[in-house]
Short mmCIF file of C-alpha atoms and ligand atoms in Angstrom, two decimals:
data_model
loop_
_atom_site.label_atom_id
_atom_site.label_comp_id
_atom_site.label_asym_id
_atom_site.label_seq_id
_atom_site.Cartn_x
_atom_site.Cartn_y
_atom_site.Cartn_z
CA MET I 281 137.13 94.58 58.63
CA LYS I 282 135.78 94.01 62.20
CA ALA I 283 138.87 92.57 64.14
CA ALA I 284 138.20 89.84 66.65
CA THR I 285 141.69 88.61 67.58
CA TYR I 286 145.04 89.94 68.32
CA PHE I 287 148.58 88.73 68.45
CA LEU I 288 151.23 90.31 70.57
CA GLU I 289 154.75 89.49 70.82
CA THR I 290 156.99 91.08 73.30
CA PHE I 291 161.01 92.00 73.21
CA GLY I 292 163.03 93.34 75.57
CA CYS I 293 162.75 94.62 79.22
CA GLN I 294 160.17 94.47 82.01
CA MET I 295 159.07 97.98 81.10
CA ASN I 296 158.06 96.79 78.03
CA VAL I 297 156.30 93.64 79.34
CA LEU I 298 154.05 96.02 81.64
CA ASP I 299 153.35 97.96 78.58
CA SER I 300 151.99 94.89 76.91
CA GLN I 301 149.97 94.12 80.01
CA LEU I 302 148.73 97.44 79.56
CA VAL I 303 148.19 97.04 75.76
CA ALA I 304 146.44 93.86 76.29
CA GLY I 305 143.92 95.40 78.63
CA GLN I 306 143.19 98.05 76.01
CA LEU I 307 142.46 95.39 73.37
CA ARG I 308 140.41 93.23 75.82
CA GLU I 309 138.43 96.40 76.38
CA LEU I 310 137.58 96.72 72.77
CA GLY I 311 136.34 93.14 72.80
CA LEU I 312 139.33 91.56 70.96
CA ARG I 313 140.52 88.17 71.91
CA ARG I 314 143.99 87.20 72.37
CA VAL I 315 145.76 84.42 70.15
CA HIS I 316 148.96 82.84 70.10
CA SER I 317 149.92 82.45 66.47
CA SER I 318 150.29 85.47 63.81
CA ASP I 319 148.63 83.28 61.38
CA GLU I 320 145.15 83.17 63.66
CA ALA I 321 145.12 87.15 64.14
CA ASP I 322 143.39 90.23 62.54
CA ILE I 323 145.83 92.41 64.28
CA VAL I 324 149.41 91.47 65.03
CA LEU I 325 151.54 93.75 66.97
CA PHE I 326 155.51 93.67 68.04
CA ASN I 327 156.04 95.40 71.44
CA THR I 328 159.91 96.16 70.53
CA CYS I 329 163.25 97.27 72.36
CA SER I 330 166.00 99.31 70.74
CA VAL I 331 168.89 98.77 73.18
CA ARG I 332 170.76 96.34 71.27
CA GLN I 333 170.99 96.07 67.72
CA HIS I 334 170.08 92.11 68.07
CA ALA I 335 166.74 93.11 69.30
CA GLU I 336 165.81 95.07 66.52
CA ASP I 337 167.39 92.69 63.90
CA LYS I 338 164.97 89.91 65.65
CA VAL I 339 162.04 92.43 65.04
CA LEU I 340 162.84 93.13 61.23
CA SER I 341 163.25 89.01 60.69
CA ARG I 342 159.60 88.67 62.19
CA LEU I 343 158.30 91.53 60.21
CA GLY I 344 159.67 89.70 57.14
CA GLU I 345 158.29 86.26 57.92
CA LEU I 346 154.83 88.01 57.87
CA LYS I 347 155.12 89.12 54.33
CA PRO I 348 153.28 85.88 53.06
CA LEU I 349 150.97 86.54 55.83
CA LYS I 350 150.09 90.03 54.40
CA ARG I 351 149.83 88.75 50.77
CA ARG I 352 147.07 86.33 51.64
CA ARG I 353 145.27 88.40 54.26
CA PRO I 354 145.95 92.22 53.43
CA GLU I 355 143.32 93.44 55.87
CA THR I 356 145.28 92.04 58.78
CA ILE I 357 146.65 94.97 60.73
CA LEU I 358 150.23 94.83 60.99
CA GLY I 359 151.76 97.25 63.70
CA VAL I 360 155.33 97.78 65.54
CA ILE I 361 154.93 99.93 69.07
CA GLY I 362 157.33 100.31 71.23
CA CYS I 363 161.20 102.01 71.49
CA MET I 364 161.90 100.76 68.02
CA ALA I 365 159.11 102.69 66.16
CA GLU I 366 160.00 105.86 68.16
CA ARG I 367 163.75 105.25 67.26
CA GLU I 368 163.31 104.24 63.39
CA LYS I 369 160.10 106.87 63.15
CA GLU I 370 158.72 106.81 59.40
CA GLY I 371 161.80 105.11 58.38
CA LEU I 372 160.45 101.63 59.21
CA PHE I 373 157.61 102.12 56.72
CA ARG I 374 160.77 101.88 53.97
CA LYS I 375 162.38 98.97 55.47
CA ALA I 376 158.84 97.32 56.12
CA PRO I 377 156.42 98.75 53.55
CA HIS I 378 153.74 95.98 54.65
CA LEU I 379 153.63 97.22 58.07
CA ASP I 380 150.58 99.66 58.78
CA LEU I 381 150.97 101.03 62.42
CA LEU I 382 154.18 102.53 64.40
CA CYS I 383 153.21 103.80 67.91
CA GLY I 384 155.96 104.83 70.28
CA PRO I 385 155.79 104.19 74.05
CA GLY I 386 154.44 107.59 74.90
CA GLU I 387 151.63 107.37 72.92
CA LEU I 388 150.21 103.73 73.43
CA TYR I 389 147.44 105.54 75.15
CA ARG I 390 146.31 106.42 71.54
CA LEU I 391 146.33 102.70 70.55
CA PRO I 392 142.27 102.00 70.29
CA ALA I 393 141.92 105.25 68.34
CA LEU I 394 145.14 104.35 65.53
CA LEU I 395 143.83 101.05 65.14
CA ALA I 396 139.97 102.36 64.17
CA GLU I 397 142.05 104.48 61.83
CA VAL I 398 143.86 102.13 59.95
CA SER I 399 140.86 99.92 59.67
CA GLN I 400 138.91 102.75 58.28
CA ARG I 401 141.11 104.77 56.23
CA ARG I 402 143.66 101.53 55.24
CA GLU I 403 146.43 103.89 55.27
CA GLN I 404 149.84 103.78 57.14
CA VAL I 405 149.62 105.47 60.57
CA ALA I 406 152.30 106.79 62.93
CA ALA I 407 152.00 108.01 66.44
CA LEU I 408 155.31 109.02 67.71
CA ALA I 409 156.59 111.73 69.75
CA GLY I 410 156.69 115.44 68.26
CA SER I 411 154.07 113.60 65.63
CA GLN I 412 150.73 115.24 67.27
CA SER I 413 150.28 119.18 66.59
CA ARG I 414 152.18 120.58 69.32
CA ARG I 415 150.64 123.58 71.46
CA THR I 416 153.34 124.40 73.76
CA LYS I 417 155.89 122.06 74.76
CA VAL I 418 154.81 122.49 78.73
CA ALA I 419 151.00 121.84 77.67
CA GLN I 420 151.98 119.30 75.54
CA ARG I 421 154.11 117.14 78.28
CA ALA I 422 151.21 117.98 80.81
CA PHE I 423 148.67 116.15 78.55
CA ASP I 424 150.81 113.50 77.62
CA ASP I 425 151.80 112.63 81.49
CA ASP I 426 148.08 113.04 82.27
CA ALA I 427 147.05 110.38 79.41
CA LEU I 428 150.28 108.26 80.33
CA GLU I 429 148.57 107.90 83.59
CA ALA I 430 145.60 107.22 82.25
CA PHE I 431 147.15 104.46 80.34
CA ASP I 432 148.74 102.83 83.47
CA LEU I 433 145.56 103.44 85.85
CA SER I 434 143.70 101.92 82.74
CA ARG I 435 144.62 98.62 84.07
CA LEU I 436 142.01 99.23 87.53
CA ALA I 437 139.45 98.76 84.50
CA ALA I 438 141.12 95.57 83.16
CA LEU I 439 141.76 94.07 86.16
CA ARG I 440 137.62 94.47 86.83
CA LEU I 441 137.32 92.82 83.69
CA THR I 442 139.68 90.11 84.44
CA MET I 443 139.76 86.96 86.64
CA PRO I 444 143.62 86.19 87.87
CA HIS I 445 145.89 84.11 85.75
CA THR I 446 144.35 84.59 82.29
CA ALA I 447 146.81 84.18 79.35
CA ASP I 448 146.74 88.18 79.10
CA VAL I 449 147.72 88.92 82.65
CA ASN I 450 150.06 87.64 85.22
CA ILE I 451 148.60 88.83 87.98
CA LEU I 452 150.29 86.59 90.82
CA GLN I 453 153.71 88.83 90.25
CA SER I 454 152.93 92.05 88.66
CA TYR I 455 155.04 95.10 87.63
CA VAL I 456 154.09 98.47 88.78
CA ARG I 457 155.54 101.43 87.23
CA VAL I 458 156.76 104.32 89.49
CA GLN I 459 158.51 106.40 87.17
CA ARG I 460 159.05 107.12 83.11
CA GLY I 461 162.08 107.77 81.03
CA CYS I 462 165.13 108.48 82.12
CA ASP I 463 167.82 111.91 82.37
CA LYS I 464 171.00 110.19 82.58
CA PHE I 465 171.99 109.78 78.96
CA CYS I 466 174.63 107.27 79.55
CA THR I 467 176.67 107.71 76.24
CA TYR I 468 175.72 104.35 74.92
CA CYS I 469 172.06 104.39 75.60
CA VAL I 470 168.80 105.04 73.40
CA VAL I 471 166.70 105.26 76.43
CA PRO I 472 166.39 108.57 76.89
CA PHE I 473 165.91 109.13 73.26
CA VAL I 474 163.01 106.41 72.97
CA ARG I 475 161.49 107.08 76.24
CA GLY I 476 161.67 110.85 77.20
CA PRO I 477 162.80 112.69 80.35
CA GLU I 478 162.46 110.75 83.69
CA ARG I 479 159.24 111.71 85.51
CA SER I 480 157.56 110.24 88.54
CA ARG I 481 154.03 109.05 89.18
CA PRO I 482 152.01 110.28 91.90
CA PRO I 483 152.76 107.87 94.88
CA ARG I 484 148.70 107.46 95.48
CA ASN I 485 148.21 106.24 92.08
CA ILE I 486 151.01 103.85 92.36
CA VAL I 487 149.47 102.59 95.90
CA GLU I 488 146.23 102.51 94.43
CA GLU I 489 147.13 100.24 91.51
CA ALA I 490 149.27 98.24 93.61
CA GLN I 491 146.21 97.51 96.21
CA ALA I 492 144.14 96.50 93.18
CA LEU I 493 146.56 94.31 92.16
CA VAL I 494 146.74 92.45 95.80
CA ASP I 495 143.03 92.38 95.73
CA GLN I 496 142.93 90.49 92.75
CA GLY I 497 145.27 87.97 94.28
CA CYS I 498 148.87 89.30 93.60
CA ARG I 499 151.42 88.29 95.51
CA GLU I 500 154.38 89.85 94.51
CA ILE I 501 154.60 93.34 92.90
CA THR I 502 157.87 94.60 91.29
CA LEU I 503 158.24 98.16 91.18
CA LEU I 504 159.66 99.40 87.71
CA GLY I 505 161.51 102.50 86.78
CA GLN I 506 164.80 102.87 84.29
CA THR I 507 166.37 104.41 87.72
CA VAL I 508 163.95 103.47 90.41
CA ASN I 509 165.90 105.03 93.31
CA SER I 510 165.83 108.48 91.52
CA TYR I 511 161.96 108.36 92.15
CA LEU I 512 160.82 111.80 93.53
CA HIS I 513 157.08 113.23 93.45
CA GLN I 514 156.29 116.33 94.89
CA GLU I 515 153.27 115.50 96.97
CA SER I 516 151.34 118.49 98.48
CA GLY I 517 154.41 120.68 98.53
CA ARG I 518 156.52 117.93 99.90
CA PRO I 519 158.66 115.69 98.22
CA VAL I 520 158.18 111.78 98.48
CA ARG I 521 161.65 109.71 97.74
CA PHE I 522 161.94 106.02 96.86
CA ALA I 523 162.34 105.22 100.51
CA GLU I 524 159.32 106.59 101.53
CA LEU I 525 157.14 105.08 98.61
CA LEU I 526 158.69 101.69 99.25
CA GLU I 527 157.26 101.73 103.02
CA ARG I 528 154.03 103.04 101.68
CA VAL I 529 153.60 99.97 99.19
CA HIS I 530 154.90 97.53 101.71
CA ALA I 531 152.35 98.59 104.09
CA LEU I 532 149.74 96.98 101.72
CA GLU I 533 147.77 94.42 103.44
CA GLY I 534 148.05 91.32 101.52
CA LEU I 535 151.00 91.76 99.82
CA ASP I 536 153.61 88.88 100.35
CA ARG I 537 156.60 90.02 98.36
CA LEU I 538 157.92 93.51 96.91
CA ARG I 539 160.75 93.80 94.56
CA PHE I 540 162.19 96.83 92.42
CA VAL I 541 164.22 97.42 89.35
CA THR I 542 166.27 98.76 88.23
CA SER I 543 168.63 100.62 90.40
CA PHE I 544 171.35 103.73 89.12
CA PRO I 545 174.39 103.35 91.34
CA ALA I 546 175.05 107.32 91.46
CA ASP I 547 171.47 108.07 93.27
CA TRP I 548 171.73 105.82 96.39
CA ASP I 549 170.34 107.04 98.91
CA GLU I 550 171.04 105.40 102.01
CA ASP I 551 167.45 105.54 103.39
CA ILE I 552 166.66 102.94 100.98
CA PHE I 553 169.13 100.61 102.60
CA ARG I 554 167.53 101.33 106.43
CA VAL I 555 163.96 100.54 104.38
CA LEU I 556 165.08 97.43 103.07
CA ARG I 557 166.46 96.16 106.36
CA ASP I 558 163.16 97.26 108.42
CA CYS I 559 160.52 95.92 105.90
CA PRO I 560 160.72 92.01 105.99
CA ARG I 561 158.48 91.80 102.91
CA ILE I 562 160.88 93.72 100.64
CA CYS I 563 162.92 90.83 99.02
CA PRO I 564 166.58 91.07 99.71
CA TYR I 565 167.45 91.34 96.45
CA LEU I 566 169.23 94.37 94.45
CA HIS I 567 169.66 94.77 90.69
CA ILE I 568 172.44 97.35 90.50
CA PRO I 569 174.39 97.54 87.12
CA ALA I 570 178.01 98.39 87.32
CA GLN I 571 178.67 98.37 83.41
CA SER I 572 182.28 98.17 83.85
CA GLY I 573 184.90 97.72 86.39
CA SER I 574 187.31 100.13 84.96
CA ASP I 575 186.92 103.73 85.89
CA ARG I 576 188.20 104.83 82.34
CA MET I 577 185.19 102.82 81.11
CA LEU I 578 182.88 104.46 83.37
CA LYS I 579 183.88 108.18 82.28
CA ALA I 580 183.61 106.90 78.75
CA MET I 581 180.01 105.75 79.36
CA LYS I 582 179.51 108.72 81.35
CA ARG I 583 178.15 106.96 84.35
CA GLY I 584 179.13 109.09 86.98
CA TYR I 585 180.09 107.00 89.77
CA THR I 586 183.70 105.40 90.00
CA VAL I 587 184.55 101.88 90.66
CA ALA I 588 185.60 102.21 94.72
CA GLU I 589 181.89 104.38 94.96
CA TYR I 590 180.56 101.34 93.33
CA LEU I 591 181.97 99.00 95.79
CA LYS I 592 181.19 101.02 98.59
CA LEU I 593 177.52 100.98 97.78
CA MET I 594 177.54 96.99 97.55
CA ASP I 595 179.49 97.07 100.85
CA THR I 596 176.79 99.07 102.59
CA ALA I 597 174.17 97.32 100.80
CA ARG I 598 175.53 94.22 102.96
CA LYS I 599 176.24 96.00 106.08
CA TYR I 600 172.52 96.85 106.11
CA VAL I 601 171.53 93.29 104.92
CA PRO I 602 174.23 90.80 105.02
CA GLU I 603 172.47 88.22 103.15
CA ILE I 604 171.06 90.34 100.49
CA ALA I 605 171.50 88.98 96.90
CA LEU I 606 173.03 91.45 94.41
CA ALA I 607 172.66 91.10 90.41
CA GLY I 608 174.78 93.09 88.32
CA ASP I 609 174.99 94.34 84.45
CA PHE I 610 178.16 94.55 82.40
CA ILE I 611 178.96 95.87 78.79
CA VAL I 612 181.75 94.02 77.54
CA GLY I 613 183.32 95.56 74.23
CA PHE I 614 182.56 99.02 74.95
CA CYS I 615 184.33 102.01 72.57
CA GLY I 616 188.22 101.38 73.19
CA GLU I 617 187.93 98.99 75.89
CA THR I 618 191.51 97.10 76.60
CA GLU I 619 192.42 94.06 77.71
CA GLU I 620 193.11 95.67 80.97
CA ASP I 621 189.70 97.43 81.21
CA PHE I 622 187.98 93.98 80.73
CA GLN I 623 190.23 92.27 83.10
CA ALA I 624 189.20 95.02 85.80
CA SER I 625 185.43 93.85 85.11
CA VAL I 626 186.39 89.99 85.87
CA GLU I 627 187.79 91.62 88.90
CA LEU I 628 184.62 93.47 89.98
CA VAL I 629 182.69 90.33 89.58
CA ARG I 630 185.04 88.43 91.90
CA ARG I 631 185.02 91.12 94.09
CA VAL I 632 181.36 91.36 94.41
CA GLU I 633 180.26 87.84 94.24
CA TYR I 634 177.10 88.70 92.31
CA LYS I 635 174.25 86.18 92.58
CA SER I 636 174.02 86.67 89.00
CA ILE I 637 175.04 89.29 86.07
CA PHE I 638 173.86 89.99 82.81
CA VAL I 639 176.48 90.71 80.16
CA PHE I 640 175.94 92.62 76.76
CA LYS I 641 178.21 92.97 73.91
CA TYR I 642 178.04 96.66 73.18
CA SER I 643 176.27 97.52 69.65
CA PRO I 644 176.39 101.00 68.68
CA ARG I 645 172.94 102.61 68.95
CA PRO I 646 172.01 105.66 66.11
CA GLY I 647 171.84 108.76 67.84
CA THR I 648 173.76 108.31 71.22
CA THR I 649 176.73 110.27 72.06
CA ALA I 650 178.83 107.01 72.05
CA ASP I 651 177.81 106.14 68.29
CA ARG I 652 178.42 109.87 67.04
CA GLY I 653 181.81 110.52 68.68
CA ARG I 654 183.69 107.20 69.40
CA GLN I 655 184.64 104.17 67.45
CA ASP I 656 183.08 100.84 67.68
CA ASP I 657 186.95 99.20 67.61
CA VAL I 658 186.34 96.23 69.72
CA PRO I 659 186.22 93.36 66.85
CA TYR I 660 183.31 91.21 67.43
CA ASP I 661 185.20 88.05 68.42
CA VAL I 662 186.89 90.03 71.14
CA LYS I 663 183.61 91.28 72.67
CA ALA I 664 182.24 87.45 72.29
CA ARG I 665 185.07 85.98 74.35
CA ARG I 666 184.79 88.74 77.11
CA ASN I 667 181.31 87.89 77.46
CA ASN I 668 181.88 84.05 77.40
CA GLU I 669 184.72 84.70 79.98
CA LEU I 670 182.77 86.94 82.38
CA LEU I 671 179.83 84.78 82.31
CA ALA I 672 182.13 81.97 83.16
CA VAL I 673 183.65 83.38 86.17
CA GLN I 674 179.94 84.12 87.37
CA SER I 675 179.07 80.89 86.98
CA GLU I 676 181.56 79.60 89.28
CA ILE I 677 180.47 81.78 91.94
CA SER I 678 176.95 81.04 91.02
CA LEU I 679 177.39 77.46 91.52
CA GLN I 680 179.54 78.13 94.92
CA GLN I 681 176.58 79.97 96.25
CA LYS I 682 173.96 77.48 95.45
CA GLN I 683 176.33 74.81 96.70
CA ALA I 684 175.72 75.68 100.13
CA LEU I 685 172.04 75.69 100.08
CA VAL I 686 172.07 71.87 99.57
CA GLY I 687 170.13 70.28 102.48
CA HIS I 688 168.59 73.69 103.11
CA SER I 689 165.12 74.76 103.33
CA VAL I 690 163.90 77.54 100.94
CA ALA I 691 161.00 79.88 100.63
CA VAL I 692 159.37 79.76 97.10
CA LEU I 693 156.32 81.09 95.54
CA VAL I 694 155.27 78.66 93.15
CA GLU I 695 154.77 80.77 89.67
CA GLY I 696 153.86 77.88 87.13
CA HIS I 697 155.03 74.82 85.22
CA SER I 698 158.41 74.77 84.29
CA LYS I 699 160.19 75.47 80.89
CA ALA I 700 160.74 71.46 80.63
CA ALA I 701 157.45 70.43 81.71
CA ARG I 702 155.58 72.79 79.12
CA LYS I 703 157.63 71.77 76.24
CA ALA I 704 156.61 67.79 77.40
CA ARG I 705 152.98 68.87 77.92
CA SER I 706 152.96 70.36 74.78
CA ALA I 707 154.38 67.42 73.04
CA GLY I 708 151.90 65.11 74.89
CA VAL I 709 154.04 63.66 77.54
CA GLY I 710 153.14 64.61 81.34
CA SER I 711 155.09 66.42 83.67
CA ARG I 712 154.56 67.71 87.18
CA GLN I 713 157.83 69.81 87.32
CA LEU I 714 156.89 73.44 89.21
CA VAL I 715 159.24 76.47 88.87
CA GLY I 716 159.14 79.25 91.51
CA ARG I 717 161.52 81.73 93.09
CA THR I 718 163.12 82.48 96.40
CA PRO I 719 163.10 86.18 98.00
CA HIS I 720 166.62 86.45 96.90
CA ASP I 721 165.38 85.78 93.03
CA LEU I 722 166.87 81.91 93.11
CA ILE I 723 165.21 79.91 90.35
CA THR I 724 163.77 76.63 91.98
CA VAL I 725 162.53 73.72 90.38
CA PHE I 726 160.61 70.57 92.08
CA ASP I 727 157.75 68.44 91.49
CA GLY I 728 154.27 69.21 92.65
CA GLU I 729 150.47 69.36 91.54
CA ALA I 730 149.11 72.21 89.52
CA SER I 731 147.05 73.15 92.32
CA ALA I 732 150.08 74.43 94.00
CA ILE I 733 150.74 77.08 91.74
CA GLY I 734 150.07 80.71 93.35
CA SER I 735 151.16 79.07 96.52
CA LEU I 736 154.38 79.53 98.84
CA VAL I 737 155.85 76.72 99.77
CA ASN I 738 159.30 75.42 101.48
CA VAL I 739 161.35 73.33 99.19
CA ARG I 740 164.14 71.56 100.41
CA VAL I 741 166.89 71.97 98.31
CA GLU I 742 168.57 68.59 96.95
CA SER I 743 170.88 69.57 94.40
CA VAL I 744 172.06 72.85 91.86
CA SER I 745 173.28 74.02 88.82
CA PRO I 746 174.77 77.29 88.11
CA LEU I 747 171.53 78.85 87.53
CA THR I 748 169.01 76.75 89.29
CA LEU I 749 168.22 74.91 92.72
CA PHE I 750 166.57 71.63 92.42
CA GLY I 751 164.45 70.19 95.38
CA ARG I 752 161.12 68.46 96.96
CA ILE I 753 158.49 70.23 98.27
CA GLU I 754 158.44 70.31 102.21
CA ALA I 755 155.50 72.54 103.15
CA VAL I 756 153.00 74.53 102.10
CA VAL I 757 153.20 77.71 103.88
CA SER I 758 150.01 79.53 102.57
CA PRO I 759 147.65 78.09 99.68
CA PRO I 760 147.14 80.31 96.58
CA ARG I 761 145.26 83.51 97.46
CA PRO I 762 141.92 83.90 95.78
CA ALA I 763 140.76 87.43 94.47
CA ARG I 764 138.65 89.16 97.04
CA GLY I 765 135.55 90.28 96.62
S1 SF4 S 233 170.75 105.26 83.35
FE1 SF4 S 233 171.68 105.20 81.74
S2 SF4 S 233 171.83 102.66 81.09
FE2 SF4 S 233 169.92 103.02 82.09
S3 SF4 S 233 168.13 103.79 80.88
FE3 SF4 S 233 169.18 105.83 81.66
S4 SF4 S 233 170.77 106.19 80.27
FE4 SF4 S 233 170.23 104.13 79.78
#
């Protein structure tokens, strides 16, 4: 079969979104065209997440839905890439025998060769950490790091082939990876097992990639790492830490906004706050997961900080940047979590007054310390109730914060049509509703022409909901920026 089209669906976090963008670049270089339904595709890929059972169940269900397609068109190549491939390994072939390809997140640079292999041999192919013939561990690690670095930098070639705002790549707001893997081994988390140890990319390459994106019309860059603030790279014999990296990217001419996620509370370096305060294009927004408001739970999760230390960090953030927007993650129903532990999380949410929180119901992940050594003893209905209760507390806080903005003007980067407008337009109903975000990461919805997409505008806030600001455009501050040269 000569494949001409591909369908790529992404599950999970921003790191996966970035990996999918890079995979899309690889496939485009092979001359493949992206389609938006698996029915029309010669290659169907799912870029998967293993962080929660629910995410894996969704992929298994999508794979099940594709059985009739594989029966009808057996030459279609069906692949699972990313964290679930790495976690399940060849066992996934047993669960889904119609699957052709497995590729872990550390092997994505091999994807074009793997697709060719499947196409020629018509056999199941797997590329997973440890599945290659290993020379020494150290030599193999160096080889993989170089290959992964080339995978990230492959975007530079792909950018030269692509104009901004194509279906494959959102250039306006782009992610740039600064770090791979994680060394923290929180007891509930599968990431260190599927993405390997923490490694920081060379600052020169990060800056070069960011500059190329800005040259193509990117206005907002988000630096990505599992624990982004632990970034550390030895450059010509001296350490470059995250604060310095932020300053270097901030200095890029033409960049309007700079963000970074996700921060790890225990590794904080006060220099980062100084840079946040002094560099005006770094957005006043910090995503810094707490996971629990109970020291007992934090210890059981092996997070490496206490509630008092976390609160001190939040207070210090507000001392440096008083208007900073704080976002947090919480797990409810972790092994042994009592009502008292949970109420401590509620108390923490009230005390910090986050802009927003993400709440996850604990689900055991095979291979993790918590799964091996602790009992998942909080019933599902209790987890669900705690999840809703925490979100309800946050919803009150978010509404109050947003109500204070009614009548004020906010700066918004216009990202595109709102979800409601896209739905209406696909049903044949015209809608001019646009959506964008403020530097504080507040979603803002307003009417405007499609020509405003990509511009920076001021929006007067007229009404709010807990999640959204609604308003009208007052002024275009800076029109969409064309690609240079
Ligand atoms: S810091 Fe903890 S939760 Fe975050 S990726 Fe690493 S192990 Fe997982």
